[in-house]
Amino acid sequence: MTSIEVLQDRLDAVRSGISEAARQAGRDPRAITTVVVTKFHPAELVRKLHTLGVRNFGENRHQEALAKAAELRDLDLVWHFIGQLQSKKARQVRSYARVIHSLDRDSVVDALVSTEPSIDCFVQLNLTDDAARGGVRDSELERLTERVLATHGLSLLGVMAVAPVGEDPRAAFARVRAASQRVMSIAPAARFISAGMSGDYREAILEGATHLRIGSAITGNRPAAG
Ligand SMILES: *Cc1c(COP(=O)(O)O)cnc(C)c1O
């Protein structure tokens, strides 16, 4: 298991990378939230990162996230759900996640209808032509946004995306920024952008990302899927 010292070093490296990119973009790094993605890693790693001051954690599989959140109930953590959601499971995600980054279909949005306090969410945009990838097609972005806005129990933060393999990440994130402008023309408060991972968070910051989802640069390589 990765030592506290190694985790601290990696966190420091990512934090300075964030500060540097923010400075380059003329932005305040304190306005950028780093979600540390701990998928496939044991709860123990989350506990160590918590001792180093990390509070925002991301998971992409419901069963794993549910188990980890339960095991770490004693800590003050903010869980972000970042993976593809099945409408059958969507409602259960509300029980532990504070933020859902991956709304991409009517069925998932509809499954999240609630009279409970609203959960924060992002609409995920698919930047590829592959429908199997998570995210709504670009041409459906406004329509899905309207549906989220009309749904009780959802509070829209903005747009989320993953840069496609093989596209210059800066160009991909420029497309996300343009999509964000379109969403804000319908929902002015939905000004946040969830974009940027270990390999491309600097480019994401240059294009306005407010929520980074960073895994391996902090956690190290993921153990093989169980
Ligand atoms: C795994 C994952 C990440 C983090 O990826 P790294 O390359 O390990 O930083 C970010 N976003 C999503 C949607 C993921 O599934």
Coordinates of N, CA and C and ligand atoms in Angstrom, one line a residue:
M1 N 0.9 -1.2 0.0 CA 0.0 0.0 0.0 C 0.9 1.2 0.0
T2 N 0.5 2.2 -0.8 CA 1.3 3.4 -1.0 C 1.4 4.2 0.4
S3 N 2.6 4.6 0.6 CA 2.9 5.3 1.9 C 2.3 6.7 1.9
I4 N 2.1 7.3 3.0 CA 1.6 8.7 3.2 C 2.6 9.6 2.5
E5 N 3.9 9.3 2.6 CA 4.9 10.3 2.1 C 4.8 10.3 0.6
V6 N 4.6 9.2 0.0 CA 4.5 9.1 -1.5 C 3.2 9.8 -1.9
L7 N 2.1 9.6 -1.2 CA 0.9 10.3 -1.6 C 1.0 11.8 -1.4
Q8 N 1.7 12.2 -0.4 CA 1.9 13.6 -0.1 C 2.7 14.2 -1.3
D9 N 3.7 13.5 -1.7 CA 4.5 14.0 -2.9 C 3.7 14.2 -4.1
R10 N 2.9 13.2 -4.4 CA 2.1 13.2 -5.6 C 1.0 14.3 -5.5
L11 N 0.4 14.5 -4.3 CA -0.5 15.6 -4.2 C 0.1 16.9 -4.4
D12 N 1.3 17.1 -3.8 CA 2.0 18.3 -4.0 C 2.3 18.6 -5.4
A13 N 2.7 17.6 -6.2 CA 3.1 17.7 -7.6 C 1.8 18.2 -8.4
V14 N 0.7 17.5 -8.1 CA -0.6 17.9 -8.8 C -1.0 19.3 -8.4
R15 N -0.9 19.6 -7.1 CA -1.3 21.0 -6.7 C -0.4 22.0 -7.3
S16 N 0.9 21.8 -7.5 CA 1.7 22.8 -8.1 C 1.4 22.9 -9.6
G17 N 1.1 21.7 -10.2 CA 0.7 21.7 -11.6 C -0.6 22.6 -11.8
I18 N -1.5 22.4 -10.9 CA -2.8 23.2 -10.9 C -2.5 24.6 -10.8
S19 N -1.7 25.0 -9.8 CA -1.4 26.4 -9.6 C -0.8 27.1 -10.8
E20 N 0.1 26.3 -11.4 CA 0.9 26.8 -12.5 C -0.1 27.1 -13.7
A21 N -0.9 26.1 -14.0 CA -1.9 26.2 -15.1 C -2.9 27.4 -14.8
A22 N -3.3 27.5 -13.5 CA -4.2 28.5 -13.2 C -3.6 29.9 -13.4
R23 N -2.3 30.0 -13.0 CA -1.6 31.3 -13.2 C -1.5 31.6 -14.6
Q24 N -1.2 30.6 -15.4 CA -1.1 30.8 -16.9 C -2.4 31.3 -17.5
A25 N -3.5 30.8 -16.9 CA -4.9 31.1 -17.4 C -5.4 32.4 -16.7
G26 N -4.6 33.0 -15.8 CA -5.1 34.1 -15.1 C -6.3 33.8 -14.2
R27 N -6.3 32.6 -13.6 CA -7.4 32.2 -12.8 C -6.9 31.9 -11.3
D28 N -7.9 31.9 -10.4 CA -7.6 31.6 -9.0 C -7.6 30.1 -8.8
P29 N -6.5 29.5 -8.4 CA -6.5 28.1 -8.2 C -7.5 27.6 -7.1
R30 N -7.8 28.5 -6.2 CA -8.7 28.2 -5.1 C -10.1 28.0 -5.6
A31 N -10.4 28.5 -6.8 CA -11.7 28.3 -7.4 C -11.8 27.0 -8.2
I32 N -10.8 26.2 -8.1 CA -10.8 24.9 -8.8 C -10.9 23.7 -7.8
T33 N -11.8 22.9 -8.0 CA -12.0 21.7 -7.1 C -11.3 20.5 -7.7
T34 N -10.5 19.9 -6.9 CA -9.9 18.6 -7.3 C -10.6 17.4 -6.7
V35 N -11.2 16.6 -7.5 CA -11.9 15.4 -7.1 C -10.8 14.3 -7.3
V36 N -10.4 13.6 -6.2 CA -9.5 12.5 -6.3 C -10.2 11.2 -6.6
V37 N -10.0 10.6 -7.8 CA -10.7 9.4 -8.2 C -10.0 8.2 -7.6
T38 N -10.7 7.4 -6.8 CA -10.2 6.3 -6.1 C -10.8 5.0 -6.5
K39 N -11.4 4.9 -7.7 CA -11.9 3.7 -8.2 C -10.9 2.5 -8.2
F40 N -11.3 1.4 -7.8 CA -10.5 0.2 -7.7 C -9.5 0.2 -6.6
H41 N -9.4 1.3 -5.9 CA -8.5 1.4 -4.7 C -9.3 1.1 -3.5
P42 N -8.6 0.5 -2.5 CA -9.3 0.2 -1.2 C -9.7 1.5 -0.4
A43 N -10.6 1.3 0.5 CA -11.0 2.4 1.4 C -9.8 3.0 2.2
E44 N -8.9 2.1 2.5 CA -7.7 2.5 3.3 C -7.0 3.7 2.6
L45 N -6.9 3.6 1.3 CA -6.2 4.7 0.5 C -7.0 6.0 0.7
V46 N -8.3 5.9 0.7 CA -9.1 7.1 0.9 C -8.8 7.7 2.3
R47 N -8.8 6.8 3.2 CA -8.5 7.3 4.6 C -7.2 8.0 4.7
K48 N -6.1 7.5 4.0 CA -4.8 8.2 4.0 C -4.9 9.5 3.4
L49 N -5.6 9.6 2.3 CA -5.7 10.9 1.6 C -6.5 11.9 2.4
H50 N -7.5 11.4 3.2 CA -8.2 12.2 4.1 C -7.3 12.9 5.1
T51 N -6.3 12.1 5.6 CA -5.4 12.6 6.6 C -4.5 13.7 6.0
L52 N -4.4 13.7 4.6 CA -3.6 14.7 3.9 C -4.5 15.9 3.5
G53 N -5.7 15.9 3.9 CA -6.6 17.0 3.7 C -7.5 16.9 2.5
V54 N -7.5 15.8 1.8 CA -8.4 15.6 0.7 C -9.8 15.3 1.2
R55 N -10.8 15.9 0.6 CA -12.2 15.7 1.0 C -13.1 15.2 -0.1
N56 N -12.8 15.6 -1.4 CA -13.6 15.3 -2.5 C -13.0 14.0 -3.2
F57 N -13.9 13.0 -3.3 CA -13.5 11.7 -3.9 C -14.5 11.3 -5.0
G58 N -13.9 10.7 -6.0 CA -14.7 10.3 -7.1 C -14.7 8.8 -7.3
E59 N -15.9 8.2 -7.7 CA -16.0 6.8 -8.0 C -16.8 6.6 -9.2
N60 N -16.6 5.5 -10.0 CA -17.4 5.4 -11.2 C -18.2 4.1 -11.2
R61 N -18.2 3.3 -10.2 CA -19.1 2.1 -10.2 C -19.9 2.1 -8.9
H62 N -21.2 2.0 -9.1 CA -22.1 2.1 -7.9 C -21.8 1.2 -6.8
Q63 N -21.7 -0.1 -7.0 CA -21.5 -1.0 -5.9 C -20.3 -0.7 -5.1
E64 N -19.2 -0.4 -5.8 CA -17.9 -0.1 -5.2 C -18.0 1.2 -4.4
A65 N -18.7 2.2 -5.0 CA -18.8 3.5 -4.3 C -19.7 3.3 -3.0
L66 N -20.8 2.6 -3.1 CA -21.7 2.4 -2.0 C -20.9 1.7 -0.8
A67 N -20.1 0.7 -1.2 CA -19.4 0.0 -0.1 C -18.3 0.9 0.5
K68 N -17.6 1.6 -0.3 CA -16.6 2.5 0.2 C -17.2 3.6 1.1
A69 N -18.3 4.2 0.6 CA -18.9 5.3 1.4 C -19.4 4.7 2.7
A70 N -19.9 3.5 2.8 CA -20.4 2.9 4.0 C -19.2 2.7 5.0
E71 N -18.1 2.2 4.4 CA -17.0 1.8 5.2 C -16.3 3.1 5.8
L72 N -16.5 4.2 5.1 CA -15.8 5.5 5.5 C -16.8 6.5 6.1
R73 N -17.9 6.0 6.6 CA -19.0 6.8 7.1 C -18.5 7.8 8.2
D74 N -17.5 7.4 8.9 CA -17.0 8.2 10.0 C -16.3 9.5 9.6
L75 N -15.9 9.5 8.3 CA -15.1 10.7 7.8 C -16.0 11.7 7.1
D76 N -15.6 13.0 7.1 CA -16.4 14.0 6.4 C -15.9 14.1 5.0
L77 N -16.5 13.2 4.1 CA -16.1 13.1 2.7 C -17.2 13.6 1.8
V78 N -16.8 14.1 0.7 CA -17.8 14.5 -0.4 C -17.6 13.5 -1.5
W79 N -18.6 12.7 -1.8 CA -18.5 11.7 -2.9 C -19.1 12.3 -4.1
H80 N -18.3 12.0 -5.2 CA -18.7 12.4 -6.6 C -18.9 11.2 -7.4
F81 N -20.1 11.0 -8.0 CA -20.2 9.8 -8.9 C -19.9 10.3 -10.3
I82 N -18.9 9.6 -10.9 CA -18.4 10.1 -12.2 C -18.6 9.1 -13.3
G83 N -19.2 7.9 -13.1 CA -19.3 6.9 -14.1 C -20.7 6.8 -14.7
Q84 N -20.8 5.9 -15.7 CA -22.0 5.7 -16.4 C -23.1 5.1 -15.4
L85 N -24.2 5.7 -15.5 CA -25.3 5.3 -14.5 C -26.4 4.5 -15.2
Q86 N -26.8 3.5 -14.5 CA -28.0 2.8 -15.0 C -29.2 3.4 -14.3
S87 N -30.3 3.5 -15.0 CA -31.4 4.2 -14.4 C -31.9 3.4 -13.1
K88 N -31.7 2.1 -13.2 CA -32.1 1.2 -12.0 C -31.4 1.6 -10.8
K89 N -30.1 2.0 -10.9 CA -29.3 2.3 -9.8 C -29.2 3.8 -9.4
A90 N -29.7 4.6 -10.3 CA -29.5 6.0 -10.2 C -30.0 6.6 -8.8
R91 N -31.2 6.1 -8.5 CA -31.8 6.7 -7.2 C -30.9 6.3 -6.0
Q92 N -30.3 5.1 -6.0 CA -29.5 4.7 -4.9 C -28.2 5.6 -4.7
V93 N -27.7 6.1 -5.8 CA -26.5 7.0 -5.8 C -26.8 8.2 -4.9
R94 N -28.0 8.6 -4.9 CA -28.4 9.8 -4.1 C -28.1 9.6 -2.6
S95 N -28.0 8.3 -2.2 CA -27.8 8.0 -0.7 C -26.4 8.3 -0.2
Y96 N -25.5 8.4 -1.1 CA -24.1 8.7 -0.6 C -23.4 9.8 -1.4
A97 N -23.8 10.0 -2.7 CA -23.1 11.0 -3.5 C -23.7 12.4 -3.3
R98 N -22.8 13.4 -3.2 CA -23.2 14.8 -3.1 C -23.3 15.4 -4.5
V99 N -22.5 14.8 -5.5 CA -22.5 15.3 -6.8 C -22.5 14.2 -7.8
I100 N -23.3 14.3 -8.9 CA -23.3 13.3 -10.0 C -22.8 14.0 -11.2
H101 N -21.7 13.5 -11.8 CA -21.1 14.2 -12.9 C -21.6 13.7 -14.3
S102 N -22.4 12.6 -14.3 CA -22.6 11.8 -15.5 C -24.0 11.7 -15.9
L103 N -24.8 12.7 -15.8 CA -26.2 12.6 -16.4 C -26.1 12.7 -17.9
D104 N -26.6 11.7 -18.5 CA -26.5 11.7 -20.0 C -27.7 11.1 -20.7
R105 N -28.7 10.8 -20.0 CA -29.9 10.2 -20.6 C -31.2 10.6 -19.9
D106 N -32.3 10.7 -20.6 CA -33.5 11.0 -20.0 C -33.9 10.0 -18.9
S107 N -33.6 8.7 -19.2 CA -34.0 7.7 -18.2 C -33.3 7.9 -16.9
V108 N -32.1 8.3 -16.9 CA -31.3 8.5 -15.7 C -31.9 9.8 -15.0
V109 N -32.1 10.8 -15.7 CA -32.6 12.0 -15.2 C -34.0 11.8 -14.5
D110 N -34.8 11.0 -15.2 CA -36.2 10.8 -14.7 C -36.1 9.9 -13.4
A111 N -35.1 9.0 -13.4 CA -35.0 8.1 -12.2 C -34.6 8.9 -10.9
L112 N -34.0 10.1 -11.2 CA -33.5 10.9 -10.0 C -34.5 11.9 -9.5
V113 N -35.7 11.9 -10.1 CA -36.7 12.8 -9.6 C -36.9 12.6 -8.1
S114 N -37.0 13.7 -7.3 CA -37.1 13.5 -5.9 C -37.7 14.7 -5.2
T115 N -38.3 14.5 -4.1 CA -38.8 15.6 -3.3 C -37.8 15.9 -2.1
E116 N -36.7 15.1 -2.1 CA -35.6 15.3 -1.1 C -34.8 16.6 -1.6
P117 N -33.9 17.1 -0.7 CA -33.1 18.2 -1.1 C -32.3 17.9 -2.4
S118 N -32.1 18.9 -3.2 CA -31.5 18.6 -4.6 C -30.1 18.1 -4.5
I119 N -29.8 17.3 -5.4 CA -28.4 16.8 -5.6 C -27.8 17.6 -6.7
D120 N -26.5 18.0 -6.5 CA -25.8 18.7 -7.6 C -25.4 17.8 -8.7
C121 N -25.5 18.2 -9.9 CA -25.2 17.4 -11.0 C -24.6 18.1 -12.2
F122 N -23.9 17.3 -13.1 CA -23.4 17.8 -14.3 C -24.1 17.0 -15.5
V123 N -24.3 17.7 -16.6 CA -24.7 17.0 -17.8 C -23.4 16.6 -18.5
Q124 N -23.3 15.3 -18.8 CA -22.1 14.8 -19.5 C -22.2 14.9 -21.0
L125 N -21.3 15.5 -21.6 CA -21.3 15.7 -23.1 C -20.3 14.6 -23.7
N126 N -20.8 13.9 -24.7 CA -19.9 12.9 -25.4 C -19.2 13.7 -26.5
L127 N -17.9 13.7 -26.4 CA -17.1 14.4 -27.4 C -16.7 13.5 -28.6
T128 N -17.1 12.3 -28.6 CA -16.8 11.3 -29.7 C -18.1 11.1 -30.5
D129 N -17.9 10.3 -31.5 CA -19.1 9.9 -32.3 C -19.6 8.5 -31.9
D130 N -18.9 8.0 -30.8 CA -19.2 6.6 -30.4 C -20.3 6.7 -29.3
A131 N -21.5 6.2 -29.6 CA -22.6 6.3 -28.7 C -22.4 5.5 -27.4
A132 N -21.5 4.5 -27.5 CA -21.3 3.6 -26.3 C -20.5 4.4 -25.3
R133 N -19.8 5.4 -25.6 CA -19.2 6.3 -24.6 C -20.2 7.0 -23.8
G134 N -19.9 7.3 -22.6 CA -20.8 8.1 -21.8 C -21.0 9.5 -22.4
G135 N -22.2 10.0 -22.1 CA -22.4 11.4 -22.5 C -23.5 11.6 -23.6
V136 N -24.1 12.7 -23.5 CA -25.2 13.0 -24.5 C -24.5 13.5 -25.8
R137 N -25.2 13.3 -26.9 CA -24.7 13.8 -28.2 C -24.8 15.3 -28.1
D138 N -23.8 16.0 -28.8 CA -23.8 17.4 -28.8 C -25.2 18.0 -29.2
S139 N -25.8 17.4 -30.2 CA -27.1 18.0 -30.7 C -28.2 17.8 -29.7
E140 N -28.0 17.0 -28.6 CA -29.0 16.8 -27.6 C -28.8 17.6 -26.3
L141 N -27.7 18.3 -26.3 CA -27.3 18.9 -25.1 C -28.3 19.9 -24.5
E142 N -28.9 20.8 -25.3 CA -29.9 21.7 -24.8 C -31.1 21.0 -24.3
R143 N -31.5 20.0 -25.1 CA -32.7 19.3 -24.7 C -32.6 18.6 -23.4
L144 N -31.4 17.9 -23.2 CA -31.2 17.2 -21.9 C -31.1 18.2 -20.7
T145 N -30.5 19.3 -21.0 CA -30.3 20.4 -20.0 C -31.7 20.9 -19.6
E146 N -32.6 21.1 -20.5 CA -34.0 21.5 -20.2 C -34.7 20.5 -19.3
R147 N -34.4 19.3 -19.6 CA -35.1 18.2 -18.8 C -34.6 18.2 -17.4
V148 N -33.3 18.4 -17.2 CA -32.7 18.4 -15.9 C -33.3 19.6 -15.1
L149 N -33.4 20.8 -15.8 CA -33.9 22.0 -15.2 C -35.4 21.8 -14.7
A150 N -36.1 20.9 -15.5 CA -37.5 20.7 -15.2 C -37.7 19.6 -14.1
T151 N -36.6 19.0 -13.7 CA -36.7 17.8 -12.8 C -36.5 18.2 -11.3
H152 N -37.5 18.0 -10.5 CA -37.4 18.2 -9.1 C -36.3 17.4 -8.4
G153 N -35.5 18.0 -7.6 CA -34.4 17.2 -6.9 C -33.1 17.2 -7.6
L154 N -33.0 17.9 -8.7 CA -31.7 18.1 -9.3 C -31.3 19.5 -9.4
S155 N -30.0 19.8 -9.1 CA -29.5 21.2 -9.2 C -28.3 21.2 -10.2
L156 N -28.5 21.8 -11.3 CA -27.5 21.7 -12.4 C -26.3 22.6 -12.1
L157 N -25.1 22.0 -12.1 CA -23.9 22.8 -11.9 C -23.3 23.2 -13.2
G158 N -23.4 22.3 -14.3 CA -22.8 22.6 -15.5 C -22.6 21.4 -16.4
V159 N -21.4 21.4 -17.1 CA -21.1 20.4 -18.1 C -19.9 19.6 -17.7
M160 N -20.0 18.3 -18.0 CA -18.8 17.4 -17.8 C -18.4 16.7 -19.1
A161 N -17.1 16.5 -19.2 CA -16.7 15.7 -20.4 C -15.3 15.0 -20.2
V162 N -15.1 14.0 -21.0 CA -13.8 13.3 -21.0 C -13.2 13.6 -22.4
A163 N -11.9 14.0 -22.4 CA -11.3 14.3 -23.7 C -11.1 13.0 -24.5
P164 N -11.4 12.9 -25.8 CA -11.3 11.7 -26.5 C -9.8 11.3 -26.7
V165 N -9.5 10.0 -26.8 CA -8.2 9.6 -27.1 C -7.9 10.0 -28.6
G166 N -6.7 10.6 -28.8 CA -6.4 10.9 -30.2 C -6.8 12.3 -30.6
E167 N -7.4 13.1 -29.8 CA -7.7 14.5 -30.1 C -6.8 15.3 -29.1
D168 N -6.3 16.4 -29.7 CA -5.5 17.3 -28.8 C -6.5 17.8 -27.7
P169 N -6.0 17.5 -26.4 CA -6.9 17.8 -25.3 C -7.4 19.3 -25.2
R170 N -6.5 20.2 -25.6 CA -6.8 21.6 -25.5 C -8.0 21.9 -26.5
A171 N -8.0 21.3 -27.7 CA -9.0 21.5 -28.6 C -10.3 20.9 -28.1
A172 N -10.2 19.7 -27.5 CA -11.4 19.0 -27.0 C -12.0 19.9 -25.9
F173 N -11.2 20.4 -25.0 CA -11.7 21.2 -23.9 C -12.3 22.6 -24.3
A174 N -11.8 23.0 -25.5 CA -12.3 24.3 -26.0 C -13.8 24.0 -26.5
R175 N -14.0 22.8 -27.0 CA -15.4 22.4 -27.4 C -16.3 22.3 -26.1
V176 N -15.7 21.8 -25.0 CA -16.5 21.8 -23.8 C -16.8 23.2 -23.3
R177 N -15.9 24.1 -23.4 CA -16.1 25.5 -23.0 C -17.3 26.1 -23.8
A178 N -17.3 25.8 -25.1 CA -18.3 26.3 -26.0 C -19.7 25.7 -25.6
A179 N -19.7 24.4 -25.2 CA -20.9 23.7 -24.8 C -21.4 24.3 -23.5
S180 N -20.4 24.7 -22.6 CA -20.8 25.3 -21.3 C -21.5 26.6 -21.6
Q181 N -21.0 27.4 -22.6 CA -21.7 28.7 -22.9 C -23.1 28.4 -23.3
R182 N -23.3 27.4 -24.1 CA -24.7 27.1 -24.6 C -25.6 26.7 -23.4
V183 N -25.0 25.9 -22.5 CA -25.8 25.5 -21.3 C -26.2 26.8 -20.5
M184 N -25.2 27.7 -20.3 CA -25.4 28.9 -19.5 C -26.4 29.8 -20.1
S185 N -26.6 29.7 -21.4 CA -27.6 30.6 -22.1 C -29.0 30.1 -21.7
I186 N -29.1 28.9 -21.2 CA -30.4 28.4 -20.8 C -30.5 28.4 -19.2
A187 N -29.3 28.1 -18.6 CA -29.2 28.0 -17.1 C -28.0 28.8 -16.7
P188 N -28.2 30.2 -16.5 CA -27.0 31.0 -16.2 C -26.2 30.6 -15.0
A189 N -26.8 29.9 -14.0 CA -26.1 29.6 -12.8 C -25.2 28.3 -13.0
A190 N -25.4 27.6 -14.1 CA -24.7 26.3 -14.4 C -23.4 26.6 -15.0
R191 N -22.5 27.3 -14.3 CA -21.3 27.8 -14.9 C -20.1 26.9 -14.7
F192 N -20.3 25.8 -14.0 CA -19.1 24.9 -13.7 C -18.8 23.9 -14.8
I193 N -17.5 23.5 -14.9 CA -17.1 22.6 -15.9 C -16.2 21.5 -15.3
S194 N -16.7 20.3 -15.4 CA -16.0 19.1 -14.9 C -15.2 18.5 -16.0
A195 N -13.9 18.7 -16.0 CA -13.0 18.3 -17.1 C -11.6 18.2 -16.7
G196 N -10.8 17.3 -17.2 CA -9.4 17.2 -16.9 C -9.2 16.0 -16.0
M197 N -8.2 15.2 -16.4 CA -7.8 14.0 -15.7 C -6.3 14.1 -15.5
S198 N -5.7 13.0 -15.0 CA -4.3 13.0 -14.7 C -3.4 13.5 -15.9
G199 N -3.7 13.1 -17.1 CA -2.9 13.4 -18.2 C -3.2 14.8 -18.9
D200 N -4.3 15.4 -18.5 CA -4.7 16.6 -19.3 C -5.4 17.7 -18.5
Y201 N -5.1 17.6 -17.2 CA -5.8 18.6 -16.3 C -5.3 20.1 -16.6
R202 N -4.0 20.2 -17.0 CA -3.5 21.5 -17.3 C -4.3 22.2 -18.5
E203 N -4.5 21.4 -19.5 CA -5.2 21.9 -20.7 C -6.7 22.2 -20.3
A204 N -7.2 21.4 -19.4 CA -8.6 21.6 -19.0 C -8.7 23.0 -18.2
I205 N -7.7 23.2 -17.4 CA -7.7 24.5 -16.6 C -7.6 25.7 -17.6
L206 N -6.8 25.5 -18.6 CA -6.7 26.6 -19.6 C -8.0 26.9 -20.3
E207 N -8.9 25.9 -20.4 CA -10.2 26.1 -21.0 C -11.3 26.2 -20.0
G208 N -11.0 26.5 -18.8 CA -12.0 26.9 -17.8 C -12.5 25.9 -16.9
A209 N -11.9 24.7 -16.8 CA -12.4 23.6 -16.0 C -12.4 24.1 -14.5
T210 N -13.5 23.8 -13.8 CA -13.6 24.2 -12.4 C -13.6 22.9 -11.5
H211 N -13.8 21.8 -12.1 CA -13.8 20.5 -11.3 C -12.9 19.5 -12.1
L212 N -11.7 19.2 -11.5 CA -10.8 18.2 -12.1 C -11.1 16.9 -11.5
R213 N -11.0 15.8 -12.3 CA -11.2 14.4 -11.8 C -9.9 13.7 -12.0
I214 N -9.1 13.7 -10.9 CA -7.7 13.2 -11.0 C -7.5 11.9 -10.2
G215 N -7.1 10.8 -11.0 CA -6.9 9.5 -10.3 C -5.4 9.2 -10.2
S216 N -4.9 8.5 -11.2 CA -3.6 7.9 -11.1 C -2.5 8.8 -10.8
A217 N -2.5 10.1 -11.2 CA -1.4 11.0 -10.8 C -1.3 11.1 -9.3
I218 N -2.3 10.8 -8.6 CA -2.3 10.9 -7.1 C -2.3 9.5 -6.5
T219 N -3.1 8.6 -7.0 CA -3.3 7.3 -6.3 C -2.2 6.3 -6.8
G220 N -1.6 6.6 -7.9 CA -0.7 5.6 -8.6 C -1.6 4.7 -9.5
N221 N -1.0 3.7 -10.1 CA -1.7 2.9 -11.0 C -2.8 2.2 -10.3
R222 N -3.9 2.0 -11.0 CA -5.0 1.3 -10.4 C -4.8 -0.2 -10.3
P223 N -5.1 -0.9 -9.2 CA -5.1 -2.3 -9.1 C -6.0 -2.9 -10.2
A224 N -5.7 -4.1 -10.7 CA -6.5 -4.7 -11.7 C -8.0 -4.8 -11.2
A225 N -8.9 -4.7 -12.2 CA -10.3 -4.7 -11.8 C -10.6 -6.1 -11.1
G226 N -11.4 -6.1 -10.1 CA -11.7 -7.3 -9.4 C -12.8 -8.0 -10.0
Ligands
LIG1 C1 -11.0 7.1 -14.0 C2 -11.6 8.4 -14.4 C3 -10.9 9.6 -14.1 C4 -9.5 9.7 -13.6 O1 -8.6 9.2 -14.5 P1 -7.0 9.3 -14.3 O2 -6.4 9.2 -15.7 O3 -6.6 8.1 -13.5 O4 -6.7 10.6 -13.7 C5 -11.6 10.8 -14.5 N1 -12.8 10.8 -15.0 C6 -13.5 9.6 -15.2 C7 -14.9 9.7 -15.8 C8 -12.9 8.4 -14.9 O5 -13.6 7.3 -15.1

